[in-house]
Coordinates of C-alpha atoms and ligand atoms in Angstrom, one line a residue:
M849 CA 1.1 -9.1 -11.1
C850 CA 4.7 -8.8 -9.7
G851 CA 5.2 -6.4 -6.9
I852 CA 8.2 -4.6 -5.6
V853 CA 9.0 -3.0 -2.2
G854 CA 12.3 -1.6 -1.1
A855 CA 13.7 0.4 1.8
V856 CA 16.9 2.1 2.8
T857 CA 16.6 3.1 6.5
E858 CA 18.4 3.0 9.8
R859 CA 15.9 0.6 11.4
P860 CA 15.2 -3.0 10.6
V861 CA 13.2 -3.2 7.4
N862 CA 11.8 -6.8 7.6
K863 CA 8.4 -5.7 8.8
I864 CA 8.2 -2.8 6.3
L865 CA 9.0 -5.1 3.4
I866 CA 6.6 -7.9 4.4
E867 CA 3.8 -5.4 5.2
G868 CA 4.4 -3.8 1.8
L869 CA 4.2 -7.2 0.0
K870 CA 1.0 -8.0 1.8
R871 CA -0.6 -4.8 0.5
L872 CA 0.3 -5.9 -3.0
E873 CA -0.8 -9.5 -2.6
Y874 CA -4.2 -8.9 -4.2
R875 CA -2.5 -8.3 -7.5
G876 CA -1.8 -12.0 -7.9
Y877 CA 1.6 -13.7 -7.6
D878 CA 2.9 -17.2 -7.0
S879 CA 6.2 -16.8 -5.0
A880 CA 7.9 -14.1 -3.0
G881 CA 11.4 -13.2 -1.7
V882 CA 13.5 -10.7 0.1
A883 CA 17.1 -9.6 0.1
L884 CA 18.6 -7.8 3.1
A885 CA 21.9 -6.1 3.7
Q886 CA 23.5 -5.7 7.0
E887 CA 27.0 -5.2 8.1
G888 CA 28.5 -6.3 4.8
E889 CA 26.3 -9.4 4.6
L890 CA 23.7 -10.2 2.0
H891 CA 20.8 -12.4 3.1
T892 CA 18.2 -13.8 0.7
V893 CA 15.1 -15.6 1.7
K894 CA 12.5 -16.9 -0.8
A895 CA 9.3 -19.0 -0.6
V896 CA 6.8 -20.4 -3.0
G897 CA 3.2 -19.5 -2.4
K898 CA 1.9 -16.8 -0.1
V899 CA 3.8 -14.0 1.5
A900 CA 2.9 -15.6 4.9
N901 CA 5.2 -18.5 3.9
L902 CA 8.0 -16.0 3.3
E903 CA 7.3 -14.2 6.6
S904 CA 7.6 -17.5 8.5
K905 CA 10.8 -18.4 6.7
L906 CA 12.3 -15.0 7.4
E907 CA 11.5 -15.3 11.1
L908 CA 13.1 -18.8 11.2
A909 CA 16.2 -17.5 9.4
A910 CA 16.4 -14.8 12.0
V911 CA 18.1 -12.4 9.6
K912 CA 17.7 -8.6 9.7
G913 CA 18.8 -5.7 7.6
T914 CA 18.4 -1.9 7.4
T915 CA 18.4 -1.9 3.6
G916 CA 16.3 -4.4 1.7
I917 CA 14.3 -5.2 -1.4
A918 CA 11.4 -7.6 -1.7
H919 CA 9.2 -9.0 -4.5
T920 CA 6.1 -11.0 -5.3
R921 CA 6.6 -12.9 -8.6
W922 CA 3.9 -13.8 -11.1
A923 CA 5.7 -16.4 -13.2
T924 CA 6.4 -15.6 -16.9
H925 CA 9.8 -17.1 -17.8
G926 CA 10.4 -20.3 -15.7
G927 CA 8.1 -22.2 -13.4
V928 CA 7.0 -21.4 -9.8
T929 CA 10.1 -22.3 -7.9
E930 CA 12.3 -20.8 -5.2
A931 CA 15.1 -20.6 -7.6
N932 CA 13.0 -18.5 -10.0
A933 CA 11.7 -16.3 -7.3
H934 CA 13.3 -12.8 -6.9
P935 CA 15.6 -11.3 -5.7
H936 CA 18.3 -12.6 -8.0
V937 CA 21.9 -12.3 -6.9
S938 CA 25.1 -12.0 -8.8
K939 CA 28.4 -13.3 -7.4
G940 CA 27.0 -13.0 -3.8
Q941 CA 27.3 -9.2 -4.1
L942 CA 24.4 -7.6 -6.0
A943 CA 20.7 -8.4 -5.3
L944 CA 17.9 -7.3 -7.8
V945 CA 14.2 -7.5 -8.2
H946 CA 12.3 -6.9 -11.4
N947 CA 8.8 -6.4 -12.8
G948 CA 8.3 -6.7 -16.5
I949 CA 10.0 -8.9 -19.2
I950 CA 13.4 -8.6 -20.7
E951 CA 12.8 -9.7 -24.2
N952 CA 16.4 -10.1 -25.3
H953 CA 17.3 -12.2 -22.3
S954 CA 18.4 -15.2 -24.4
S955 CA 21.2 -13.4 -26.2
L956 CA 22.3 -11.6 -23.0
R957 CA 22.3 -14.9 -21.2
E958 CA 24.5 -16.6 -23.8
A959 CA 27.0 -13.7 -23.7
L960 CA 27.1 -13.6 -19.9
K961 CA 27.6 -17.4 -19.7
G962 CA 30.5 -17.0 -22.2
D963 CA 32.0 -14.5 -19.7
G964 CA 31.7 -17.0 -16.9
Y965 CA 28.5 -16.0 -15.2
E966 CA 26.6 -19.0 -13.7
F967 CA 22.8 -19.0 -14.0
V968 CA 20.7 -20.6 -11.2
S969 CA 17.2 -19.7 -12.5
E970 CA 15.2 -20.0 -15.7
T971 CA 14.1 -16.3 -15.5
D972 CA 14.7 -13.5 -17.9
T973 CA 15.5 -11.3 -14.8
E974 CA 18.7 -13.1 -13.8
V975 CA 20.5 -11.6 -16.9
M976 CA 19.9 -8.1 -15.4
V977 CA 21.8 -8.6 -12.2
H978 CA 24.7 -10.3 -13.9
L979 CA 25.0 -7.7 -16.6
I980 CA 24.9 -4.9 -14.0
H981 CA 27.6 -6.8 -12.0
Q982 CA 29.7 -7.2 -15.1
L983 CA 29.4 -3.5 -16.0
R984 CA 30.3 -2.6 -12.4
E985 CA 33.9 -3.4 -13.2
Q986 CA 34.0 -0.7 -15.9
H987 CA 32.1 2.0 -14.0
D988 CA 32.9 3.8 -10.8
S989 CA 29.4 3.6 -9.3
L990 CA 26.4 1.2 -9.2
L991 CA 24.3 4.0 -10.6
A992 CA 26.6 4.3 -13.7
S993 CA 26.6 0.6 -14.3
V994 CA 22.7 0.5 -14.1
Q995 CA 22.6 3.4 -16.5
A996 CA 24.9 1.5 -18.9
A997 CA 23.0 -1.8 -18.4
V998 CA 19.5 -0.4 -19.2
K999 CA 20.8 0.6 -22.6
Q1000 CA 21.1 -3.1 -23.4
F1001 CA 17.7 -4.2 -22.1
E1002 CA 14.9 -4.6 -24.6
G1003 CA 11.4 -5.0 -23.1
A1004 CA 9.9 -3.7 -19.9
Y1005 CA 11.3 -3.2 -16.5
G1006 CA 10.8 -1.7 -13.1
T1007 CA 13.9 -2.8 -11.2
V1008 CA 15.7 -2.2 -7.9
V1009 CA 19.2 -3.3 -7.1
F1010 CA 21.7 -2.9 -4.3
D1011 CA 25.3 -3.8 -3.5
K1012 CA 26.0 -5.4 -0.2
A1013 CA 29.3 -3.5 -0.1
N1014 CA 27.4 -0.2 -0.1
P1015 CA 24.0 -0.9 1.5
D1016 CA 23.3 2.8 2.1
E1017 CA 22.0 3.2 -1.5
I1018 CA 19.6 1.4 -3.8
I1019 CA 19.4 2.1 -7.5
V1020 CA 16.1 1.9 -9.3
A1021 CA 15.2 2.1 -13.0
R1022 CA 11.8 2.3 -14.8
S1023 CA 10.8 1.6 -18.3
G1024 CA 7.4 0.1 -19.0
S1025 CA 6.7 -0.9 -15.4
P1026 CA 5.8 1.7 -12.8
L1027 CA 7.9 2.6 -9.8
V1028 CA 7.3 5.1 -7.1
I1029 CA 9.7 6.5 -4.5
G1030 CA 8.3 7.0 -1.0
L1031 CA 10.0 9.8 1.0
G1032 CA 10.6 9.5 4.7
L1033 CA 12.6 11.3 7.3
G1034 CA 16.1 9.9 7.2
E1035 CA 14.8 6.9 5.3
N1036 CA 13.4 6.4 1.8
F1037 CA 11.4 3.6 0.1
I1038 CA 10.6 2.3 -3.3
A1039 CA 7.6 0.3 -4.6
S1040 CA 5.8 -0.7 -7.7
D1041 CA 2.6 0.9 -6.2
Q1042 CA 2.2 3.6 -3.6
L1043 CA -0.3 1.4 -1.8
A1044 CA 2.6 -0.8 -0.6
L1045 CA 4.1 2.2 1.3
L1046 CA 1.1 3.9 2.8
A1047 CA 2.0 2.6 6.3
V1048 CA 5.3 4.4 6.2
T1049 CA 4.8 7.6 4.1
R1050 CA 2.3 9.7 2.2
R1051 CA 4.9 11.6 0.1
F1052 CA 5.7 10.1 -3.3
I1053 CA 7.7 10.8 -6.4
F1054 CA 6.4 8.9 -9.4
L1055 CA 9.3 7.9 -11.7
E1056 CA 8.8 8.6 -15.4
E1057 CA 9.7 6.4 -18.3
G1058 CA 13.4 6.0 -18.7
D1059 CA 14.3 7.4 -15.3
V1060 CA 17.1 5.9 -13.2
A1061 CA 17.4 7.0 -9.6
R1062 CA 19.8 6.7 -6.7
V1063 CA 18.0 6.4 -3.4
T1064 CA 19.8 6.7 -0.1
R1065 CA 18.5 7.4 3.4
E1066 CA 19.0 11.1 3.0
S1067 CA 18.6 11.8 -0.7
V1068 CA 17.0 10.9 -4.0
E1069 CA 18.8 11.7 -7.3
I1070 CA 16.9 11.1 -10.5
Y1071 CA 18.3 11.0 -14.0
N1072 CA 16.2 10.9 -17.2
R1073 CA 16.7 8.5 -20.1
T1074 CA 19.5 10.8 -21.5
G1075 CA 21.3 10.8 -18.2
E1076 CA 20.5 14.4 -17.2
R1077 CA 19.8 15.0 -13.6
V1078 CA 16.1 16.0 -13.3
E1079 CA 13.6 17.0 -10.5
R1080 CA 10.3 15.2 -10.3
N1081 CA 7.3 16.6 -8.4
I1082 CA 6.6 15.3 -4.9
I1083 CA 2.9 14.3 -4.6
E1084 CA 1.1 14.1 -1.3
S1085 CA -1.0 11.0 -1.5
T1086 CA -4.7 11.0 -0.5
A1087 CA -5.1 7.3 -1.1
N1088 CA -7.0 5.6 1.7
Q1089 CA -5.1 2.7 3.3
D1090 CA -8.1 1.6 5.3
N1091 CA -9.8 0.6 2.1
T1092 CA -7.9 -2.6 2.2
G1093 CA -9.9 -4.4 4.9
K1094 CA -12.6 -7.0 4.2
G1095 CA -14.9 -5.7 7.0
E1096 CA -17.8 -8.1 7.7
Y1097 CA -17.5 -9.8 4.3
R1098 CA -16.0 -13.2 3.6
H1099 CA -14.2 -12.0 0.5
Y1100 CA -13.1 -8.7 -0.9
M1101 CA -15.1 -9.6 -4.1
L1102 CA -18.3 -9.8 -2.1
K1103 CA -17.6 -6.5 -0.3
E1104 CA -16.8 -4.8 -3.6
I1105 CA -20.0 -6.2 -5.2
Y1106 CA -22.0 -4.6 -2.3
E1107 CA -20.0 -1.4 -2.5
Q1108 CA -21.3 -0.7 -6.0
P1109 CA -24.2 1.6 -5.2
M1110 CA -21.8 3.8 -3.1
A1111 CA -19.1 3.6 -5.8
V1112 CA -21.6 4.8 -8.4
R1113 CA -22.8 7.6 -6.1
N1114 CA -19.2 8.7 -5.6
T1115 CA -18.5 8.6 -9.3
L1116 CA -21.5 10.8 -10.0
E1117 CA -20.8 13.2 -7.1
D1118 CA -20.0 16.8 -8.4
R1119 CA -20.1 15.5 -12.0
L1120 CA -23.8 16.5 -12.7
D1121 CA -25.1 20.0 -13.0
G1122 CA -28.9 19.6 -12.8
S1123 CA -29.9 17.5 -15.8
R1124 CA -26.6 18.1 -17.6
V1125 CA -23.2 16.5 -17.2
A1126 CA -20.5 18.8 -15.9
V1127 CA -18.1 18.4 -18.8
K1128 CA -15.1 19.7 -16.9
A1129 CA -15.1 16.3 -15.1
F1130 CA -13.3 15.0 -18.2
G1131 CA -10.6 17.8 -18.1
E1132 CA -10.0 21.4 -19.1
R1133 CA -10.1 20.8 -22.9
A1134 CA -13.1 18.5 -22.9
T1135 CA -15.7 21.0 -24.1
E1136 CA -13.7 22.0 -27.2
I1137 CA -12.8 18.4 -28.0
F1138 CA -16.3 17.0 -27.5
K1139 CA -17.7 19.7 -29.8
D1140 CA -15.5 18.6 -32.7
V1141 CA -15.3 14.8 -32.1
K1142 CA -16.7 12.7 -34.9
H1143 CA -15.5 9.2 -34.0
V1144 CA -14.5 7.4 -30.8
Q1145 CA -11.9 4.6 -30.8
I1146 CA -12.0 2.7 -27.5
I1147 CA -9.0 0.5 -26.4
A1148 CA -9.0 -1.7 -23.4
C1149 CA -8.3 -5.2 -22.1
G1150 CA -10.4 -7.8 -20.1
T1151 CA -13.3 -6.5 -18.1
S1152 CA -12.6 -3.0 -19.2
Y1153 CA -12.9 -4.1 -22.8
H1154 CA -16.4 -5.2 -22.1
S1155 CA -17.4 -1.8 -20.7
G1156 CA -16.1 -0.3 -23.9
M1157 CA -18.2 -2.7 -25.9
V1158 CA -21.3 -1.5 -24.1
A1159 CA -20.3 2.1 -24.8
R1160 CA -20.4 1.5 -28.5
Y1161 CA -24.1 0.9 -28.3
W1162 CA -24.6 4.1 -26.3
L1163 CA -22.3 6.4 -28.3
E1164 CA -23.8 5.4 -31.6
Q1165 CA -27.4 5.5 -30.4
F1166 CA -27.4 8.5 -28.1
A1167 CA -24.5 10.7 -29.1
G1168 CA -24.9 10.0 -32.8
I1169 CA -21.2 9.4 -33.4
S1170 CA -19.4 6.3 -34.7
C1171 CA -17.4 4.1 -32.3
N1172 CA -15.0 1.2 -32.7
V1173 CA -13.8 -0.9 -29.7
E1174 CA -10.7 -3.0 -29.8
I1175 CA -8.6 -5.1 -27.5
A1176 CA -5.4 -3.3 -26.8
S1177 CA -3.1 -6.2 -27.6
E1178 CA -4.6 -6.5 -31.1
F1179 CA -4.8 -2.7 -31.8
R1180 CA -1.1 -2.1 -31.0
Y1181 CA 0.2 -4.6 -33.5
R1182 CA -1.8 -3.8 -36.6
Q1183 CA -2.1 -0.9 -38.9
S1184 CA -5.5 0.7 -38.1
Y1185 CA -7.4 3.4 -39.8
V1186 CA -7.7 6.7 -38.0
H1187 CA -11.0 8.4 -38.7
E1188 CA -11.3 12.2 -39.0
N1189 CA -11.6 14.0 -35.6
S1190 CA -11.2 10.7 -33.8
L1191 CA -10.9 10.6 -30.0
L1192 CA -8.9 7.8 -28.5
V1193 CA -10.4 6.5 -25.3
T1194 CA -8.6 4.0 -23.1
I1195 CA -10.5 2.2 -20.2
S1196 CA -8.6 0.7 -17.3
Q1197 CA -9.1 0.1 -13.6
S1198 CA -5.4 0.0 -12.9
G1199 CA -4.2 2.5 -15.4
E1200 CA -1.0 0.4 -15.8
T1201 CA -2.1 -2.4 -18.2
A1202 CA 1.0 -2.8 -20.4
D1203 CA -1.0 -3.4 -23.7
T1204 CA -3.4 -0.5 -23.1
L1205 CA -0.5 1.9 -22.2
A1206 CA 1.4 0.8 -25.3
A1207 CA -1.7 1.3 -27.5
L1208 CA -2.1 4.8 -26.1
R1209 CA 1.5 5.6 -26.8
L1210 CA 1.2 4.3 -30.3
A1211 CA -2.0 6.2 -31.0
K1212 CA -0.3 9.4 -30.0
E1213 CA 1.8 9.1 -33.1
Q1214 CA -1.2 8.3 -35.3
G1215 CA -3.1 11.6 -35.6
Y1216 CA -5.9 11.2 -33.1
M1217 CA -7.4 14.6 -32.2
A1218 CA -6.9 13.8 -28.5
S1219 CA -6.6 10.9 -26.0
M1220 CA -8.8 10.3 -23.0
T1221 CA -8.8 7.7 -20.3
I1222 CA -11.5 6.3 -18.0
C1223 CA -9.5 5.1 -15.0
N1224 CA -9.7 4.3 -11.3
V1225 CA -6.2 5.3 -10.3
A1226 CA -5.4 9.0 -10.5
S1227 CA -1.6 8.6 -10.2
S1228 CA -1.4 5.9 -13.0
S1229 CA 0.5 6.1 -16.2
L1230 CA -2.6 6.2 -18.3
V1231 CA -4.0 9.2 -16.5
R1232 CA -0.7 11.0 -16.6
E1233 CA -0.2 10.4 -20.3
S1234 CA -3.7 11.1 -21.6
D1235 CA -5.0 14.6 -22.6
L1236 CA -8.3 14.0 -20.8
A1237 CA -9.2 11.8 -17.9
F1238 CA -12.5 10.8 -16.2
M1239 CA -11.7 9.3 -12.8
T1240 CA -14.1 6.5 -11.7
K1241 CA -14.3 6.7 -8.0
A1242 CA -14.7 3.1 -7.2
G1243 CA -12.1 3.1 -4.4
A1244 CA -9.4 0.5 -4.1
E1245 CA -10.5 -2.8 -5.8
I1246 CA -8.7 -5.7 -4.2
G1247 CA -10.5 -8.8 -5.7
V1248 CA -8.7 -9.8 -8.9
A1249 CA -12.0 -10.2 -10.7
S1250 CA -13.2 -6.7 -11.4
T1251 CA -16.7 -5.7 -10.2
K1252 CA -17.1 -2.1 -8.9
A1253 CA -14.4 -0.9 -11.2
F1254 CA -16.5 -2.2 -14.1
T1255 CA -19.8 -0.7 -13.1
T1256 CA -18.2 2.7 -12.5
Q1257 CA -16.5 2.5 -15.9
L1258 CA -20.0 2.0 -17.4
V1259 CA -21.1 5.1 -15.5
G1260 CA -18.1 7.1 -16.8
L1261 CA -19.0 5.9 -20.4
L1262 CA -22.7 6.9 -19.9
M1263 CA -21.4 10.3 -18.8
L1264 CA -19.2 10.5 -21.8
T1265 CA -22.1 9.7 -24.1
A1266 CA -24.2 12.4 -22.4
A1267 CA -21.4 14.9 -22.5
I1268 CA -20.7 14.4 -26.2
A1269 CA -24.5 14.5 -27.0
Q1270 CA -24.8 17.7 -25.0
E1271 CA -21.9 19.4 -26.7
K1272 CA -23.4 18.5 -30.1
G1273 CA -26.7 20.1 -29.1
L1274 CA -28.6 16.8 -28.6
N1275 CA -30.8 16.2 -25.6
A1276 CA -29.0 14.2 -23.0
E1277 CA -31.4 14.8 -20.1
H1278 CA -32.9 11.3 -20.3
I1279 CA -29.4 9.8 -19.9
V1280 CA -28.6 11.9 -16.9
N1281 CA -31.9 11.2 -15.2
A1282 CA -31.5 7.5 -15.8
V1283 CA -28.0 7.6 -14.4
K1284 CA -29.2 9.3 -11.3
S1285 CA -31.5 6.4 -10.5
L1286 CA -28.6 3.9 -10.8
P1287 CA -27.5 3.6 -7.1
M1288 CA -31.1 2.8 -6.1
K1289 CA -31.5 0.3 -8.9
L1290 CA -28.2 -1.4 -7.9
E1291 CA -29.4 -1.7 -4.3
E1292 CA -32.5 -3.5 -5.6
A1293 CA -30.5 -5.8 -7.7
L1294 CA -28.3 -6.7 -4.7
Q1295 CA -31.4 -8.0 -3.0
L1296 CA -31.4 -10.9 -5.4
A1297 CA -28.4 -12.4 -3.6
N1298 CA -30.1 -15.1 -1.6
G1299 CA -32.0 -16.5 -4.5
I1300 CA -28.9 -16.6 -6.6
E1301 CA -26.9 -18.3 -3.9
T1302 CA -29.4 -21.1 -3.9
L1303 CA -29.3 -21.3 -7.7
A1304 CA -25.5 -21.4 -7.7
E1305 CA -25.6 -24.9 -6.2
E1306 CA -26.8 -26.2 -9.6
F1307 CA -23.6 -25.1 -11.2
A1308 CA -21.1 -26.7 -8.8
D1309 CA -20.7 -29.9 -10.8
K1310 CA -20.8 -28.3 -14.3
H1311 CA -17.8 -28.0 -16.5
H1312 CA -19.1 -25.7 -19.2
S1313 CA -21.7 -22.9 -19.6
L1314 CA -23.0 -20.6 -22.2
F1315 CA -24.1 -16.9 -21.6
L1316 CA -26.5 -15.2 -24.1
G1317 CA -27.5 -11.6 -24.6
R1318 CA -28.5 -9.3 -27.4
G1319 CA -27.7 -5.6 -28.1
S1320 CA -25.9 -3.8 -25.2
Q1321 CA -26.6 -6.9 -23.0
Y1322 CA -24.3 -9.0 -25.3
P1323 CA -21.1 -7.5 -23.7
I1324 CA -22.8 -8.0 -20.3
A1325 CA -23.2 -11.7 -21.1
M1326 CA -19.4 -11.7 -22.1
E1327 CA -18.6 -10.1 -18.8
G1328 CA -20.8 -12.6 -16.9
A1329 CA -18.9 -15.4 -18.7
L1330 CA -15.5 -13.9 -17.9
K1331 CA -16.4 -13.6 -14.2
L1332 CA -17.6 -17.2 -14.0
K1333 CA -14.4 -18.6 -15.6
E1334 CA -12.1 -16.3 -13.7
I1335 CA -13.2 -17.3 -10.2
S1336 CA -15.0 -20.7 -10.5
Y1337 CA -12.8 -22.1 -13.3
I1338 CA -15.9 -23.3 -15.1
H1339 CA -15.5 -22.9 -18.8
A1340 CA -17.9 -20.1 -19.9
E1341 CA -18.5 -18.7 -23.3
A1342 CA -20.8 -15.8 -24.3
Y1343 CA -22.7 -15.5 -27.5
A1344 CA -24.8 -12.9 -29.1
A1345 CA -28.1 -14.9 -28.9
G1346 CA -28.7 -14.5 -32.6
E1347 CA -25.5 -16.4 -33.3
L1348 CA -26.7 -19.5 -31.5
K1349 CA -27.7 -21.5 -34.6
H1350 CA -24.3 -20.8 -36.2
G1351 CA -22.5 -23.2 -34.0
P1352 CA -23.1 -23.2 -30.3
L1353 CA -26.4 -25.0 -30.5
A1354 CA -24.4 -28.1 -31.2
L1355 CA -23.1 -28.0 -27.6
I1356 CA -26.5 -27.8 -25.9
D1357 CA -27.4 -30.7 -23.5
A1358 CA -28.6 -31.0 -19.9
D1359 CA -25.0 -30.6 -18.6
M1360 CA -24.5 -27.2 -20.2
P1361 CA -26.3 -24.4 -18.3
I1362 CA -27.4 -21.5 -20.5
I1363 CA -27.5 -18.1 -18.8
V1364 CA -29.7 -15.5 -20.5
V1365 CA -29.7 -11.8 -19.8
A1366 CA -33.2 -10.7 -20.8
P1367 CA -34.4 -7.2 -19.8
N1368 CA -37.7 -6.1 -21.2
N1369 CA -36.6 -4.2 -24.3
E1370 CA -37.3 -4.3 -28.0
L1371 CA -35.1 -7.3 -28.5
L1372 CA -37.0 -9.4 -25.9
E1373 CA -39.2 -11.3 -28.4
K1374 CA -36.1 -12.2 -30.5
L1375 CA -34.4 -13.4 -27.4
K1376 CA -37.4 -15.5 -26.4
S1377 CA -37.1 -17.3 -29.8
N1378 CA -33.5 -18.0 -29.1
V1379 CA -34.4 -19.4 -25.6
E1380 CA -37.0 -21.7 -27.2
E1381 CA -34.3 -23.0 -29.6
V1382 CA -32.3 -24.0 -26.5
R1383 CA -35.2 -25.5 -24.7
A1384 CA -36.1 -27.7 -27.7
R1385 CA -32.7 -29.3 -27.4
G1386 CA -32.9 -30.2 -23.7
G1387 CA -30.8 -27.3 -22.3
I1388 CA -31.3 -26.0 -18.8
I1389 CA -31.9 -22.2 -18.9
Y1390 CA -31.2 -19.6 -16.2
V1391 CA -32.9 -16.3 -17.2
F1392 CA -32.3 -13.0 -15.6
A1393 CA -35.4 -11.1 -16.7
D1394 CA -37.6 -8.2 -16.1
K1395 CA -40.8 -9.0 -14.1
A1396 CA -42.8 -8.0 -17.2
S1397 CA -40.9 -10.4 -19.5
H1398 CA -43.3 -13.3 -18.8
F1399 CA -40.7 -16.0 -18.4
E1400 CA -41.9 -18.6 -16.0
S1401 CA -39.8 -21.1 -14.0
D1402 CA -40.4 -24.8 -14.8
N1403 CA -38.3 -27.9 -14.9
T1404 CA -36.0 -26.6 -17.7
M1405 CA -36.0 -23.0 -16.8
R1406 CA -35.1 -21.0 -13.7
V1407 CA -36.1 -17.4 -13.7
V1408 CA -34.5 -14.7 -11.6
R1409 CA -36.8 -11.6 -11.6
V1410 CA -35.0 -8.3 -11.9
N1411 CA -37.0 -5.1 -11.2
H1412 CA -37.9 -3.0 -14.2
V1413 CA -35.1 -0.7 -15.2
E1414 CA -34.7 1.8 -18.1
D1415 CA -33.0 0.2 -21.0
I1416 CA -30.2 2.6 -21.1
I1417 CA -28.9 1.7 -17.7
A1418 CA -30.0 -2.0 -17.8
P1419 CA -26.4 -3.2 -18.7
V1420 CA -25.1 -1.8 -15.4
V1421 CA -28.0 -3.3 -13.4
Y1422 CA -27.9 -6.7 -15.0
T1423 CA -24.2 -7.0 -14.3
I1424 CA -25.0 -7.4 -10.5
P1425 CA -26.8 -10.7 -10.6
L1426 CA -24.2 -12.2 -12.9
Q1427 CA -21.4 -11.1 -10.5
L1428 CA -23.3 -12.7 -7.6
L1429 CA -23.8 -15.9 -9.5
S1430 CA -20.1 -16.2 -10.3
Y1431 CA -19.3 -15.4 -6.7
Y1432 CA -21.5 -18.0 -5.1
V1433 CA -20.5 -20.7 -7.6
A1434 CA -16.9 -20.0 -6.8
V1435 CA -17.6 -20.2 -3.0
I1436 CA -19.4 -23.5 -3.4
K1437 CA -16.5 -24.8 -5.5
G1438 CA -14.0 -23.6 -2.8
T1439 CA -11.8 -21.6 -5.1
D1440 CA -9.5 -18.7 -4.0
V1441 CA -12.2 -16.1 -4.9
D1442 CA -10.1 -13.0 -4.4
Q1443 CA -6.9 -14.3 -5.9
P1444 CA -7.9 -16.9 -8.6
R1445 CA -5.1 -19.1 -9.8
N1446 CA -2.8 -17.8 -12.5
L1447 CA -4.5 -14.4 -12.7
A1448 CA -3.2 -10.9 -11.8
K1449 CA -5.0 -7.7 -11.0
S1450 CA -2.6 -5.3 -12.7
V1451 CA -1.2 -6.8 -15.9
T1452 CA 2.0 -4.9 -16.3
V1453 CA 3.6 -7.3 -18.9
E1454 CA 2.2 -7.8 -22.4
Ligands
G6P2240 C1 -6.6 -8.1 -15.5 C2 -7.6 -8.0 -14.4 C3 -8.9 -7.7 -15.0 C4 -8.9 -6.5 -15.8 C5 -7.8 -6.6 -16.9 C6 -7.6 -5.2 -17.6 O1 -6.8 -9.2 -16.3 O2 -7.6 -9.2 -13.7 O3 -9.9 -7.5 -13.9 O4 -10.1 -6.3 -16.4 O5 -6.6 -6.9 -16.3 O6 -7.0 -4.3 -16.6 P1 -7.3 -2.8 -16.5 O7 -6.5 -2.4 -15.2 O8 -6.6 -2.2 -17.7 O9 -8.7 -2.5 -16.4

């Protein structure tokens, strides 16, 4: 989603800002812009589309600055136009970028218009810069006017503003959208993600909710939401900036699909103790919490929600405790029942998803025994605000469509299942042993790529598709459908196969491919009956099945044979061929695989 980069230095900042924006590109955006201050002048350059367009325009404009702010915008309020792109400017003096949504923008806009402010965009953001400008008249510093302005903002913001009259400082404020200050020598930086700044620094201060900070070349002053001056820890980042290359692969998504055996290996490393899970991998208090837990409430969005759905099957079957799974945006706006000794588990690759974070904060007031997150970013808000955390070690995931983050979440959830079972005195050895075989099983599944690439050609002219699964493969069918729609733009629905005759059978014809996930388990015969129901109505079926499942390819059925795998880890393994299918269909259709239209990697607005 939107990205922010800012710098206050003595050297020209153009390259730093553009490089920073490029590192955030993968998150998804539709326009970009930069504002630079030099010798009392304010220069703004904006472009629709890729950061490369902005870079060319900036070169043509031949403007430079030693202080600057830059932004990639993912449209929420107002279309994709240069006028709506950030930075927004007030009276030619203040420039501001913003991530998040100001919910009371309409009333603020009306009031500011009444006071003579002219609006040039349709965005919610423009009110921020005008309000700060207006308040500047009543306050003796830009910092004080930002502190006064944020009191009037309802909604979420990570924002950065500077005044061309005093380009040696930038003021930043965070509430609901992350911001990090990067520390240099005689220069300082700001970004919505440390990744943007790894080329210039490794030392970071993560702002907390409600913080407002004044950043100059030489100093960083931070004030909390009540206006008190506070110190925040300096963190030395170990994030790997080299992770961001595509290597020999055509797309990041393909690279990340192939990285899954290694990502799972990394996630397991040091987390197993013989045939037991090392419970401390979840945090200091994990043992005591897992002993007492009686219910697990999982909250997540998108792909992460699908991993939670799989975990419900595991936790109830193997750890013997009840589990509910809910989409964060639903959970946060309803009155839900909190079971006795209930553990709240959030799942998120980014750790910054606005709805998931809000759900965690809400749940903290509701009497859960503890909160835990399964997350891929150690410095994220979800990790910092949860009692326990299990870090998936997938490495940076650049493709918007989540792949290795998903499979490592599943591994984390299997470990959680085993850890709770263990602490309750149940035997979890079979789970641990199955998990250990996963990297090898994933390698085997990747060998299906060539056959799937050929199969993908049959999907290129299709507009709709249906994914079917039963049991813990139902959420995998949902994830397969999500992947296909995200990157190939083919409409895809997933159904629990037993639900076919309650509606979706009406859709079946030769133009509607049916994708079936069919490992050899106790539900296979049931699933076979569902497949016959489809065949009888002329549907073309694509089955991903165990060698021993006895499906045979013919003119209405294409069978992709998957090596036998233990049922408990089958959801992880069957994910791979579905990812490959989506990938190759998207490549054939010529879509922007890594940055599909309208989507964002880190959804920091609700
Ligand atoms: C976006 C991403 C998805 C992701 C979802 C939830 O939609 O494109 O890949 O599954 O957000 O994000 P999270 O970071 O919480 O897992």
